[in-house]
Amino acid sequence: MMGGRKMHPISHRVPPQTAMDEKFIEQIWERLRSSIREIQNKRSNGLSFEELYRNAYNMVLHKNGQKLYQGLREVIVEHLRVVVREPFASTSTVLKGMRAAWHEHLTAMKMIRDILMYVDRVYVPNNNVEPVYNLGLSVFRDEVVRYNGVNERMRRELLDMVEGERHGDTIDWLLVKDICALLAAIDVYSAEFELPFLDETTTFYRQVGRQLLSNNPATIYVRKVEQYITEETDRALRYLEPSTREKLLEVVDNELITAHLQELVEMEGSGVVALLNDSRFDELLAMFKLIKRVPTGPASFCRAVTTWVRQRGENIADPQSQSADIKASPVVYITKLMELKQQCDQLLHRSFEDDATFKNKIHSEFETFINKNSHSPEHLVTYIDDKLKKGARVLDDAEIDVAIQKAMEIFRFINDKDVFEHYYKRSLARRLLMDRSASNDFEKLMVGRLKTECGYQYTQKLELMFKDRELWHTMQSQFRDFLNDHNCDRRLHDLQIRVLTSGAWSAQQATQGLPCRLPPLAEQSFRIFQDFYSKQHNGRKLALSPNLGNAELKAIFYSTQPTAGSDEGSQVESTTSYDATPFQPSAPVGRFEVQKILQVSTYQMTILMLFNYKHKIASIVDPNANSTAARPSKTVEPKHPPIRLTDDRKHEVECAVVLRDEGPEDARPLFPRHAGGRAGGEALHPTPALIKQRNEALIERDYLVRDNKDPRIYSYVS
């Protein structure tokens, strides 16, 4: 249905073709030309479109298609020159007149296309020329749009309207949309409008960017640029061709973001660092969304963020930069790391849309500065011990669970996990042996988290420690029954003894400690327990570890004022009565006895009990014994990994070389990164020097042999 008229297909038998009379052809063409002019002048109501179609059909059928096609072009050109384009010469504006002329031309060409349908079907493809409708568009382009500077006037009007709208004017944007569609239809949109439009847009936003940045903080700049992007997006959707939108926004991004990227990121007082310092998550998110629009934006933004994280982390982890409170307390040290980690997690989620690149970079920074501090594994153990042991402040279950979860987050950054294991076993042993655990369930939860993170072998000895503990109560009950059965005075021999599986507890607990001669009754009680244990477990041998024991002593001190509840008693007394006559000095004149319960180590108990017999005793012990045993939670550790851990690493390398084709790859998890190196995903290789050293050791023990021809090649010894 074109031009309000319905065309019906003509069906008839085609007679044998014969040459038509030239005069008759001319008459047919004259009728067609006259009808086309009537259509162009909007007087088509009296025309028979079926008759016109038949005339065009006959001309093409009888080899007069060229005459018809060429004549059509001449009629269109004549009409556009005489009727359409002349008025533009005398008008100051052209866009509205051009839109009207264009719409009339399109309507006429649709009707003309209908009556010349057979031309499009037969003549056009056979002669490789434009279809009738397209011919009309091409002629309009050449005879109207590109005539006598009309195109330049159109372009200037269009650009002025866009500029006016950018400055707040209200424009006839539908007119702009129609003219853009006209230019696109005749294939001149890019050359006549789009390229000049993008050039002027570049100039406009280059000036805007400089003015905005010089007069506003970064946060205001970001909001203004967002507004401009929204406006240009709306402009492109309303009246520009679809192909222009991406190009237009690229211009805006280049001039307002890329050109000022570093200034925006580093701006004093409102750049990335300032926003990070104040935890202004929403404004960081706005800046991140804006900056990631350009290819170089995320990397620049990420550098600023990771530099900030690194500086914050080094202020916590670097001993040269630490504050006094961090230096004084491992718990404060780990707490500060957790606070920084929590802040970074919030940034990732709220400001960086959980971007994987940012997450990996921040993770790498944490791993670097945490592992630069060789005490990080030990400090983390101290933090966990503080949360899991009984203390003045009892944490509820939710608080302990959160503490464990945060501890595991820091644990994942630690490379020397074998060092952590060493200290954690000691810490756990103290809590279990001295009954200091606030919750057995949370102790097991922590070990379970370590097992999930590092595998069952990592926690195998820790789990054995719990199994030992589960047997203590049963064994204590059985020992009391043994005392009753053998008529032993339970008041004298009711000791609490912990039996430890050899190899399951840490290196310090596995040794017997410094030599110690127990008080006679304590020694007797231990011998009775040995007798009981040997009958329960034939073939097993017990070795006393006094460095792990503790005792409660009731001591009497003297005060100038009487104290409620004070009474008479022996001067120093252990929880078990002894069959010795204590030394009984007379109380100083004017002084009153005050009883105290002392929590002491086995070594301290042994020494203090001697004062039941003498006023003064010469030093008979190593001074390190008391400092080590009396304060188990404050033990000073060496800066470097203990010798046992170094030996473990040597054995891992040897096993990897002998048992695996991969060699040192299999030993990688035990080895720290090189000092000052960048932290990444996996642990580094063992050093080449260590691998060579272990190869030599394997050769000495006949596991490997060096090749006779090439000393760089080793062979396994069967």
Short mmCIF file of C-alpha atoms in Angstrom, two decimals, residues 31-444:
data_model
loop_
_atom_site.label_atom_id
_atom_site.label_comp_id
_atom_site.label_asym_id
_atom_site.label_seq_id
_atom_site.Cartn_x
_atom_site.Cartn_y
_atom_site.Cartn_z
CA ARG A 31 2.02 9.96 -20.39
CA LEU A 32 4.41 8.56 -17.76
CA ARG A 33 6.42 11.82 -17.56
CA SER A 34 3.27 13.87 -17.18
CA SER A 35 1.99 11.57 -14.45
CA ILE A 36 5.30 11.69 -12.57
CA ARG A 37 5.15 15.49 -12.61
CA GLU A 38 1.59 15.37 -11.29
CA ILE A 39 2.77 13.13 -8.46
CA GLN A 40 5.63 15.54 -7.65
CA ASN A 41 3.18 18.44 -7.58
CA LYS A 42 0.84 16.52 -5.26
CA ARG A 43 -1.95 16.12 -7.88
CA SER A 44 -2.10 12.35 -8.14
CA ASN A 45 -5.78 11.77 -7.31
CA GLY A 46 -6.93 11.45 -10.93
CA LEU A 47 -4.21 9.05 -12.03
CA SER A 48 -4.69 5.35 -12.81
CA PHE A 49 -1.72 3.63 -11.22
CA GLU A 50 -2.54 0.33 -12.89
CA GLU A 51 -2.43 1.95 -16.31
CA LEU A 52 0.83 3.71 -15.48
CA TYR A 53 2.33 0.43 -14.23
CA ARG A 54 1.27 -1.26 -17.53
CA ASN A 55 2.87 1.49 -19.61
CA ALA A 56 6.16 1.19 -17.71
CA TYR A 57 5.94 -2.58 -18.03
CA ASN A 58 5.57 -2.37 -21.83
CA MET A 59 8.48 0.02 -22.20
CA VAL A 60 10.82 -2.29 -20.29
CA LEU A 61 9.43 -5.36 -22.03
CA HIS A 62 10.16 -3.85 -25.45
CA LYS A 63 13.75 -2.86 -24.63
CA ASN A 64 13.06 0.79 -23.77
CA GLY A 65 14.04 0.55 -20.14
CA GLN A 66 17.01 2.88 -20.56
CA LYS A 67 14.82 5.59 -22.06
CA LEU A 68 12.41 5.25 -19.15
CA TYR A 69 15.15 5.20 -16.46
CA GLN A 70 17.08 8.13 -17.94
CA GLY A 71 13.88 10.11 -18.51
CA LEU A 72 12.87 9.54 -14.88
CA ARG A 73 16.21 10.96 -13.71
CA GLU A 74 15.76 14.07 -15.86
CA VAL A 75 12.25 14.67 -14.52
CA ILE A 76 13.45 14.37 -10.89
CA VAL A 77 16.42 16.69 -11.51
CA GLU A 78 14.20 19.27 -13.23
CA HIS A 79 11.67 19.27 -10.40
CA LEU A 80 14.31 19.59 -7.65
CA ARG A 81 16.11 22.41 -9.43
CA VAL A 82 13.06 24.46 -10.34
CA VAL A 83 10.66 23.79 -7.49
CA VAL A 84 12.64 22.63 -4.44
CA ARG A 85 16.05 24.23 -4.20
CA GLU A 86 15.37 27.75 -5.46
CA PRO A 87 13.62 28.95 -2.26
CA PHE A 88 16.71 28.11 -0.17
CA ALA A 89 18.69 30.82 -1.95
CA SER A 90 16.61 33.58 -0.36
CA THR A 91 15.99 32.21 3.18
CA SER A 92 18.18 32.75 6.27
CA THR A 93 17.44 29.29 7.66
CA VAL A 94 17.20 26.08 5.74
CA LEU A 95 16.44 23.26 8.18
CA LYS A 96 12.64 23.57 8.40
CA GLY A 97 12.26 24.10 4.64
CA MET A 98 14.61 21.23 3.99
CA ARG A 99 12.61 18.91 6.23
CA ALA A 100 9.36 19.81 4.43
CA ALA A 101 10.90 19.39 0.97
CA TRP A 102 12.44 16.09 1.99
CA HIS A 103 9.20 14.62 3.28
CA GLU A 104 7.35 15.65 0.09
CA HIS A 105 10.12 14.18 -2.04
CA LEU A 106 10.01 10.88 -0.14
CA THR A 107 6.23 10.65 -0.55
CA ALA A 108 6.52 11.28 -4.29
CA MET A 109 9.33 8.77 -4.73
CA LYS A 110 7.33 6.05 -2.98
CA MET A 111 4.47 6.51 -5.49
CA ILE A 112 6.87 6.64 -8.42
CA ARG A 113 8.54 3.47 -7.18
CA ASP A 114 5.16 1.72 -7.20
CA ILE A 115 4.33 2.50 -10.79
CA LEU A 116 7.89 1.63 -11.90
CA MET A 117 8.01 -1.62 -9.96
CA TYR A 118 8.83 -3.60 -13.09
CA VAL A 119 11.83 -1.33 -13.72
CA ASP A 120 13.24 -2.32 -10.31
CA ARG A 121 12.50 -5.98 -10.99
CA VAL A 122 14.03 -6.32 -14.46
CA TYR A 123 15.94 -3.29 -15.71
CA VAL A 124 17.80 -2.32 -12.52
CA PRO A 125 19.51 -5.69 -11.82
CA ASN A 126 20.24 -6.33 -15.52
CA ASN A 127 21.99 -2.97 -15.91
CA ASN A 128 23.52 -2.61 -12.44
CA VAL A 129 21.96 0.76 -11.64
CA GLU A 130 20.30 2.18 -8.55
CA PRO A 131 16.72 1.22 -7.76
CA VAL A 132 14.14 3.89 -8.55
CA TYR A 133 13.65 5.02 -4.92
CA ASN A 134 17.41 5.22 -4.27
CA LEU A 135 17.85 7.17 -7.49
CA GLY A 136 15.50 9.78 -6.11
CA LEU A 137 17.53 10.03 -2.89
CA SER A 138 20.84 10.39 -4.74
CA VAL A 139 19.47 13.15 -6.97
CA PHE A 140 18.12 14.99 -3.91
CA ARG A 141 21.58 14.82 -2.31
CA ASP A 142 23.36 16.16 -5.38
CA GLU A 143 20.83 18.75 -6.53
CA VAL A 144 19.54 20.08 -3.19
CA VAL A 145 21.72 19.30 -0.19
CA ARG A 146 25.05 19.93 -1.92
CA TYR A 147 23.85 22.85 -4.01
CA ASN A 148 25.47 26.25 -3.54
CA GLY A 149 26.57 25.81 0.10
CA VAL A 150 23.22 24.54 1.35
CA ASN A 151 24.97 21.68 3.15
CA GLU A 152 27.27 24.10 5.00
CA ARG A 153 24.31 26.20 6.11
CA MET A 154 22.51 23.06 7.31
CA ARG A 155 25.59 21.95 9.25
CA ARG A 156 26.03 25.34 10.93
CA GLU A 157 22.40 25.49 11.98
CA LEU A 158 22.57 21.98 13.41
CA LEU A 159 25.78 22.64 15.36
CA ASP A 160 24.46 25.95 16.69
CA MET A 161 21.31 24.25 17.94
CA VAL A 162 23.34 21.58 19.76
CA GLU A 163 25.62 24.22 21.28
CA GLY A 164 22.62 26.22 22.41
CA GLU A 165 21.13 23.19 24.11
CA ARG A 166 24.45 22.53 25.90
CA HIS A 167 24.22 26.05 27.31
CA GLY A 168 20.66 25.55 28.50
CA ASP A 169 18.58 26.70 25.53
CA THR A 170 15.41 24.88 24.50
CA ILE A 171 15.63 23.70 20.91
CA ASP A 172 13.43 21.93 18.39
CA TRP A 173 15.26 18.64 18.82
CA LEU A 174 12.74 16.80 16.62
CA LEU A 175 13.87 19.02 13.74
CA VAL A 176 17.48 18.06 14.45
CA LYS A 177 16.49 14.40 14.57
CA ASP A 178 14.69 14.62 11.18
CA ILE A 179 17.61 16.37 9.49
CA CYS A 180 20.08 13.81 10.89
CA ALA A 181 17.86 11.05 9.51
CA LEU A 182 17.80 12.87 6.12
CA LEU A 183 21.60 13.05 6.02
CA ALA A 184 21.89 9.39 7.00
CA ALA A 185 19.41 8.38 4.28
CA ILE A 186 21.49 10.04 1.56
CA ASP A 187 24.78 8.66 3.03
CA VAL A 188 26.33 12.00 3.99
CA TYR A 189 25.62 11.99 7.76
CA SER A 190 29.22 11.28 8.78
CA ALA A 191 30.89 13.75 6.43
CA GLU A 192 28.32 16.55 6.62
CA PHE A 193 27.49 16.42 10.34
CA GLU A 194 29.01 13.71 12.56
CA LEU A 195 32.69 14.52 12.09
CA PRO A 196 32.27 18.31 12.47
CA PHE A 197 29.97 17.68 15.45
CA LEU A 198 32.58 15.50 17.19
CA ASP A 199 35.30 18.09 16.50
CA GLU A 200 33.26 20.87 18.11
CA THR A 201 32.33 18.57 20.99
CA THR A 202 36.04 17.92 21.60
CA THR A 203 36.77 21.65 21.71
CA PHE A 204 33.79 22.30 24.00
CA TYR A 205 34.66 19.65 26.60
CA ARG A 206 38.37 20.41 26.51
CA GLN A 207 37.57 23.88 27.73
CA VAL A 208 34.95 22.61 30.19
CA GLY A 209 37.40 20.11 31.69
CA ARG A 210 40.08 22.72 32.36
CA GLN A 211 37.58 25.10 33.97
CA LEU A 212 35.95 22.41 36.10
CA LEU A 213 39.22 21.04 37.44
CA SER A 214 40.65 24.45 38.31
CA ASN A 215 37.53 25.57 40.19
CA ASN A 216 36.30 22.41 41.96
CA PRO A 217 37.50 19.58 44.21
CA ALA A 218 37.67 16.11 42.71
CA THR A 219 34.34 15.03 44.22
CA ILE A 220 32.45 17.94 42.63
CA TYR A 221 34.32 17.37 39.36
CA VAL A 222 33.15 13.74 39.32
CA ARG A 223 29.51 14.77 39.82
CA LYS A 224 29.73 17.39 37.07
CA VAL A 225 31.27 14.93 34.63
CA GLU A 226 28.56 12.37 35.45
CA GLN A 227 26.00 15.05 34.61
CA TYR A 228 27.65 15.83 31.28
CA ILE A 229 27.80 12.13 30.39
CA THR A 230 24.10 11.76 31.21
CA GLU A 231 23.22 14.79 29.08
CA GLU A 232 25.24 13.61 26.10
CA THR A 233 23.79 10.11 26.37
CA ASP A 234 20.28 11.58 26.36
CA ARG A 235 21.19 13.82 23.43
CA ALA A 236 22.45 10.89 21.41
CA LEU A 237 19.34 8.83 22.15
CA ARG A 238 16.93 11.66 21.32
CA TYR A 239 18.08 12.95 17.98
CA LEU A 240 21.45 11.64 16.81
CA GLU A 241 22.01 8.56 14.73
CA PRO A 242 22.74 5.37 16.73
CA SER A 243 26.28 5.18 15.38
CA THR A 244 27.17 8.52 16.98
CA ARG A 245 26.46 7.64 20.59
CA GLU A 246 29.60 5.59 21.25
CA LYS A 247 31.83 8.09 19.44
CA LEU A 248 30.30 11.02 21.30
CA LEU A 249 30.78 9.43 24.72
CA GLU A 250 34.34 8.50 23.82
CA VAL A 251 35.07 12.18 23.16
CA VAL A 252 33.57 13.15 26.53
CA ASP A 253 35.56 10.42 28.30
CA ASN A 254 38.81 11.46 26.64
CA GLU A 255 38.46 15.16 27.39
CA LEU A 256 36.97 14.99 30.87
CA ILE A 257 38.54 11.78 32.26
CA THR A 258 41.63 10.62 30.39
CA ALA A 259 43.06 14.12 29.95
CA HIS A 260 42.85 14.84 33.69
CA LEU A 261 43.18 11.33 35.13
CA GLN A 262 46.30 11.80 37.25
CA GLU A 263 45.21 15.22 38.50
CA LEU A 264 41.87 13.76 39.51
CA VAL A 265 43.35 10.75 41.30
CA GLU A 266 46.10 12.70 43.08
CA MET A 267 44.20 15.90 43.89
CA GLU A 268 45.17 17.22 47.32
CA GLY A 269 42.36 17.01 49.84
CA SER A 270 39.80 15.35 47.58
CA GLY A 271 41.65 12.75 45.50
CA VAL A 272 41.74 9.02 46.08
CA VAL A 273 44.01 9.15 49.15
CA ALA A 274 41.87 11.77 50.89
CA LEU A 275 38.71 9.76 50.24
CA LEU A 276 40.39 6.59 51.49
CA ASN A 277 41.60 8.29 54.65
CA ASP A 278 38.06 9.42 55.45
CA SER A 279 36.37 6.16 54.34
CA ARG A 280 34.10 8.08 51.97
CA PHE A 281 32.84 4.94 50.27
CA ASP A 282 30.08 6.48 48.13
CA GLU A 283 32.33 9.17 46.67
CA LEU A 284 35.03 6.59 45.99
CA LEU A 285 32.46 4.45 44.20
CA ALA A 286 31.40 7.42 42.05
CA MET A 287 35.02 8.17 41.15
CA PHE A 288 35.75 4.50 40.45
CA LYS A 289 32.74 4.16 38.14
CA LEU A 290 33.77 7.29 36.29
CA ILE A 291 37.44 6.43 35.94
CA LYS A 292 36.88 2.86 34.80
CA ARG A 293 35.13 4.24 31.70
CA VAL A 294 38.55 4.84 30.13
CA PRO A 295 41.11 2.09 29.38
CA THR A 296 43.89 3.50 31.56
CA GLY A 297 41.59 4.48 34.40
CA PRO A 298 41.41 1.28 36.50
CA ALA A 299 45.18 0.81 36.53
CA SER A 300 45.80 4.41 37.64
CA PHE A 301 43.10 4.22 40.29
CA CYS A 302 44.35 0.83 41.48
CA ARG A 303 47.91 2.15 41.87
CA ALA A 304 46.68 4.91 44.14
CA VAL A 305 44.65 2.47 46.23
CA THR A 306 47.41 -0.13 46.58
CA THR A 307 49.96 2.56 47.47
CA TRP A 308 47.63 3.73 50.24
CA VAL A 309 47.13 0.14 51.47
CA ARG A 310 50.88 -0.46 51.41
CA GLN A 311 51.63 2.66 53.45
CA ARG A 312 48.93 1.84 55.98
CA GLY A 313 50.15 -1.74 56.23
CA GLU A 314 53.80 -0.78 56.65
CA ASN A 315 52.86 1.65 59.42
CA ILE A 316 51.49 -1.39 61.23
CA ALA A 317 53.94 -4.13 60.23
CA ASP A 318 57.27 -2.36 59.75
CA PRO A 319 59.10 -2.13 63.11
CA GLN A 320 60.66 1.15 61.99
CA SER A 321 57.23 2.72 61.48
CA GLN A 322 55.19 1.14 64.26
CA SER A 323 53.57 3.22 66.97
CA ALA A 324 54.40 2.52 70.61
CA ASP A 325 51.17 0.63 71.30
CA ILE A 326 51.72 -1.71 68.34
CA LYS A 327 55.32 -2.41 69.36
CA ALA A 328 54.22 -3.17 72.91
CA SER A 329 51.43 -5.62 72.13
CA PRO A 330 51.15 -8.44 69.55
CA VAL A 331 47.39 -8.35 70.12
CA VAL A 332 47.25 -4.68 69.13
CA TYR A 333 49.46 -5.46 66.10
CA ILE A 334 47.09 -8.16 64.81
CA THR A 335 44.01 -6.11 65.70
CA LYS A 336 45.32 -3.21 63.61
CA LEU A 337 45.91 -5.55 60.68
CA MET A 338 42.36 -6.85 61.03
CA GLU A 339 40.95 -3.35 61.11
CA LEU A 340 42.85 -2.48 57.94
CA LYS A 341 41.67 -5.72 56.32
CA GLN A 342 38.07 -4.96 57.26
CA GLN A 343 38.37 -1.44 55.87
CA CYS A 344 39.80 -2.82 52.61
CA ASP A 345 37.00 -5.41 52.40
CA GLN A 346 34.46 -2.62 52.77
CA LEU A 347 36.23 -0.63 50.08
CA LEU A 348 36.21 -3.61 47.72
CA HIS A 349 32.51 -4.23 48.22
CA ARG A 350 31.13 -0.72 48.59
CA SER A 351 33.51 1.33 46.45
CA PHE A 352 35.16 -1.01 43.92
CA GLU A 353 32.25 -3.34 43.07
CA ASP A 354 34.27 -6.40 44.20
CA ASP A 355 36.61 -5.87 41.26
CA ALA A 356 38.88 -8.92 40.91
CA THR A 357 41.96 -6.89 39.93
CA PHE A 358 41.63 -4.62 42.96
CA LYS A 359 41.07 -7.63 45.20
CA ASN A 360 44.20 -9.40 43.96
CA LYS A 361 46.33 -6.26 44.25
CA ILE A 362 45.21 -5.54 47.80
CA HIS A 363 45.73 -9.20 48.74
CA SER A 364 49.25 -8.98 47.34
CA GLU A 365 50.02 -5.87 49.39
CA PHE A 366 48.80 -7.51 52.60
CA GLU A 367 50.88 -10.57 51.91
CA THR A 368 53.96 -8.44 51.31
CA PHE A 369 53.95 -6.25 54.41
CA ILE A 370 52.71 -8.99 56.76
CA ASN A 371 55.51 -11.34 55.73
CA LYS A 372 58.15 -8.62 55.93
CA ASN A 373 57.61 -8.77 59.68
CA SER A 374 59.13 -12.09 60.76
CA HIS A 375 57.10 -12.02 64.00
CA SER A 376 53.72 -12.05 62.25
CA PRO A 377 53.11 -15.82 62.72
CA GLU A 378 54.01 -15.59 66.41
CA HIS A 379 51.92 -12.45 66.95
CA LEU A 380 48.91 -14.05 65.30
CA VAL A 381 49.24 -17.01 67.66
CA THR A 382 49.38 -14.60 70.61
CA TYR A 383 46.21 -12.89 69.38
CA ILE A 384 44.37 -16.22 69.07
CA ASP A 385 45.60 -17.24 72.51
CA ASP A 386 44.25 -13.99 73.95
CA LYS A 387 40.79 -14.73 72.52
CA LEU A 388 40.62 -18.44 73.37
CA LYS A 389 42.02 -18.47 76.89
CA LYS A 390 40.22 -17.62 80.09
CA GLY A 391 40.71 -14.04 81.11
CA ALA A 392 39.32 -11.00 82.88
CA ARG A 393 36.99 -10.26 79.96
CA VAL A 394 34.96 -13.23 78.85
CA LEU A 395 33.97 -13.08 75.18
CA ASP A 396 30.60 -14.42 74.13
CA ASP A 397 30.32 -17.11 71.46
CA ALA A 398 29.61 -14.64 68.67
CA GLU A 399 32.67 -12.55 69.52
CA ILE A 400 34.96 -15.59 69.63
CA ASP A 401 33.60 -16.83 66.31
CA VAL A 402 34.27 -13.45 64.71
CA ALA A 403 37.77 -13.38 66.21
CA ILE A 404 38.54 -16.83 64.76
CA GLN A 405 37.20 -15.83 61.37
CA LYS A 406 39.32 -12.67 61.30
CA ALA A 407 42.37 -14.60 62.51
CA MET A 408 42.00 -17.01 59.60
CA GLU A 409 41.89 -14.07 57.19
CA ILE A 410 45.28 -12.92 58.46
CA PHE A 411 46.55 -16.53 58.53
CA ARG A 412 45.95 -16.85 54.78
CA PHE A 413 48.45 -14.06 54.15
CA ILE A 414 51.23 -15.74 56.13
CA ASN A 415 53.79 -17.62 54.08
CA ASP A 416 55.65 -19.31 56.95
CA LYS A 417 52.76 -21.49 57.98
CA ASP A 418 55.12 -24.02 59.55
CA VAL A 419 56.37 -21.27 61.87
CA PHE A 420 52.79 -20.46 62.78
CA GLU A 421 52.18 -24.16 63.47
CA HIS A 422 55.20 -24.29 65.78
CA TYR A 423 53.99 -21.38 67.90
CA TYR A 424 50.37 -22.45 67.79
CA LYS A 425 51.15 -25.90 69.15
CA ARG A 426 52.97 -24.31 72.08
CA SER A 427 50.13 -21.89 72.72
CA LEU A 428 47.49 -24.61 72.53
CA ALA A 429 49.57 -26.84 74.81
CA ARG A 430 49.70 -24.13 77.48
CA ARG A 431 45.95 -23.64 77.37
CA LEU A 432 45.26 -27.37 77.55
CA LEU A 433 47.83 -28.20 80.21
CA MET A 434 46.94 -25.28 82.45
CA ASP A 435 43.20 -25.54 81.82
CA ARG A 436 43.06 -22.01 80.42
CA SER A 437 40.77 -22.63 77.44
CA ALA A 438 37.61 -20.58 77.57
CA SER A 439 35.78 -23.06 75.30
CA ASN A 440 36.78 -26.52 74.14
CA ASP A 441 34.35 -26.18 71.22
CA PHE A 442 36.05 -23.06 69.93
CA GLU A 443 39.48 -24.65 70.36
CA LYS A 444 38.32 -27.45 68.08
#
